[in-house]
Every structure is written in C-alpha cells, then in structure tokens.
Amino acid sequence: MSRRDTQAAPQLTLPVGERDHARGAAGAAVTLVEYGDYECPYCGRAYPIVKEIQKRLGRRLRFVFRNFPLRESHPHAQHAAEAAEAAGAQAKFWEMHDRLFERQFALDDDNLVEYAGDLGLDAERVRKELAGRVYEPRVREDFRSGVASGVNGTPTFFVNGVRHDEAWELEPLLATLERAAKVK
Amino acid sequence: MKATPDQWVGLDDFHGNALIMAFYPADWSPVCGDQMALYNEVLPEFQRYGATLLGVSVDGVWCHTAFARDRKLHFPLLADFEPKGAVARRYGVYRQGDGWTERALFVIDGDGVIRWSYVSPIGVNPGADGILRALQSLAGERAPA
C-alpha cells in the first residue's frame, strides 16, 4: 500500500543552536537561516539583500548561515565552504563569508588561502586544514540538515524555522520577517 | 525500460535493495533540471541507505543521454518511451492530455513493494526530504529490535 505525504510548509529539522554561525542574539525577535553556496550566483545576488535586511532590522534579527554547496554544479563551492569554517575556527567566519561572496569569481584554493592571509588569519593553518578536509564533515552535516529540511536549491531561507517559499527579493523577505517578528 | 540505447532494466534488477523512482515531466524543462540536479547532489545520501535512484520520463533514450551528459548526472534516466508512458500508467501517474508524467516519487522496498509515494504539483520541485524520511523508516524496520 502506498502512503502519500501531506503538503505542509517544510521546517528546519536541525534547530539553530551552539553549532551555528550566527549574527545577532539568540533572543532576537526573528531568526533568518540561509542555506547557501558561495559559488552560486543567486546566493551572490541574495548577499547584499541580506546585508540590507540586517541593517534595517538591526537587533531584532538573528542571521544564521549554513552551507549547502552544490558540488556537481559549482566546483569550488565545497572548498569555499570549508574555508569559511576554517576562518570560523579562527573566529573570523563572517569576515571570510563576506569576502567569499564579494569575490565569488575567484574561489580556487590559492584564492582562499590568500583571503585568509588578507583577513589576518593563520593562512598556513587554513591551507593545511583545506588539504586535510578538516571541515568536510561539518559542511556535510549542514548539507544533510538542509536536505532533510526541504532545501531544494540555493539560496533557501527559513524564517523562525519555517521555509520561506516567497521571493527573496528585499521587499517580500523583509515583509515576512517583519510579520514573524511581530508574532513572536 | 531502456536505460541506455542498448540496455534495459526492470524491477527485478533491483531485488533486495531499496529503489527510488522519480518520474518527471521532461528533460530540459527548468524545474525538472533543478530537481534532477538536486538529486545528483543528494545521491550519496540515498546511497547510504543502499538505495538506487532512477529518473523516469517519456523522453527517448538519446534525449536522456544528452541531458544526463549536459547536467553530469550520476544516476540513470529511464525512457518510458515505447509504448509511451506505459510504466507511468501502471504507477497511475501518466497525464493523458499532456502526454507526460506527473512529478511523482516512489520508494520501493527490496521486495518490490511501494512503501511511499508522493505526487508534487507539476511546477514544484518536491525535494529530497520525503524520500530520505521514507528510506530512514525502511532502514529502521530492518534494524534488529
């Protein structure tokens, strides 16, 4: 006998927690989670939109980024994600995150190590950690949590744990966040 | 069904292992592309459960070959081409007026029994979460108590 799934708005299966890279306080009125890929052009387009949203919502917003590298389509995406995690291990995740989206067109391993140096990180350590695939399991964990939560492509956003299926241009995304912030 | 110009596959070929059948309307249309691209990325997750993924549409085998090569797909696409849609009809997911299949997912267990199915609105990528949940529950049944 076949069973049919009912259609409901997919929800985050892995709640935001200590493991995550977050900007903003845990007690913020609204949490925006992005599953993204540093080499994905749409994520590149979403990047300044998220920046603007952070500016407008200020302390009412907590923003979390999780990796969803589409390795088959984007050959540099996996290593770029690992480089961001490597920077995170040296307390500069967000600096690297920004740099990667601003330099989406140059993401080979030499570039990644160069950015680590530019940001004042121990670049040699980042190079070694990339070569040793130290953060591969962590990136894979992000990816798996995305698949399980109904991430079908990048970028995919979740607002207070519920997948945002509307457009992610500034106005509709901001409107959804404002609504969610009032509910809480 | 034809898998390559000179290769045929049937349910019996997968006896003992879980099988995922992903019917989709057509090669090259944007949403299917995204859906198949997602499955291409998620393939290692399916394989963790020992499951084989098959994409199925009414496109012919040469069309599938070109599509799979262009998208670098690592799983077979089967041609439900002659008689057209015959397999989809048996699964109840052929769209008579349109001449293509629904966007439908089936998870079939090692004994050939359909254990989970889902028909997505035609324009919506159904994702992989439902498939993974179905595989998880199958794996749970097999685990010793």
JSON list of C-alpha atoms in Angstrom, two decimals, chain A residues 26 29 35 45-46 70 73 92 113 118 136 141 152 162 179:
[
{"chain": "A", "resi": 26, "resn": "ALA", "atom": "CA", "xyz": [19.59, 34.18, 20.37]},
{"chain": "A", "resi": 29, "resn": "ALA", "atom": "CA", "xyz": [12.59, 38.64, 17.64]},
{"chain": "A", "resi": 35, "resn": "TYR", "atom": "CA", "xyz": [21.29, 27.67, 3.23]},
{"chain": "A", "resi": 45, "resn": "ARG", "atom": "CA", "xyz": [22.55, 38.23, -5.52]},
{"chain": "A", "resi": 46, "resn": "ALA", "atom": "CA", "xyz": [20.96, 37.49, -2.16]},
{"chain": "A", "resi": 70, "resn": "LEU", "atom": "CA", "xyz": [26.18, 22.21, -4.93]},
{"chain": "A", "resi": 73, "resn": "SER", "atom": "CA", "xyz": [27.42, 22.39, -10.42]},
{"chain": "A", "resi": 92, "resn": "LYS", "atom": "CA", "xyz": [36.55, 35.18, 11.61]},
{"chain": "A", "resi": 113, "resn": "VAL", "atom": "CA", "xyz": [44.39, 30.92, 1.31]},
{"chain": "A", "resi": 118, "resn": "ASP", "atom": "CA", "xyz": [44.27, 39.25, 3.95]},
{"chain": "A", "resi": 136, "resn": "GLU", "atom": "CA", "xyz": [34.29, 18.45, 5.28]},
{"chain": "A", "resi": 141, "resn": "GLU", "atom": "CA", "xyz": [26.29, 18.00, 8.26]},
{"chain": "A", "resi": 152, "resn": "ASN", "atom": "CA", "xyz": [15.78, 22.17, -2.90]},
{"chain": "A", "resi": 162, "resn": "VAL", "atom": "CA", "xyz": [9.71, 27.72, 8.52]},
{"chain": "A", "resi": 179, "resn": "ARG", "atom": "CA", "xyz": [5.42, 39.72, 10.28]}
]
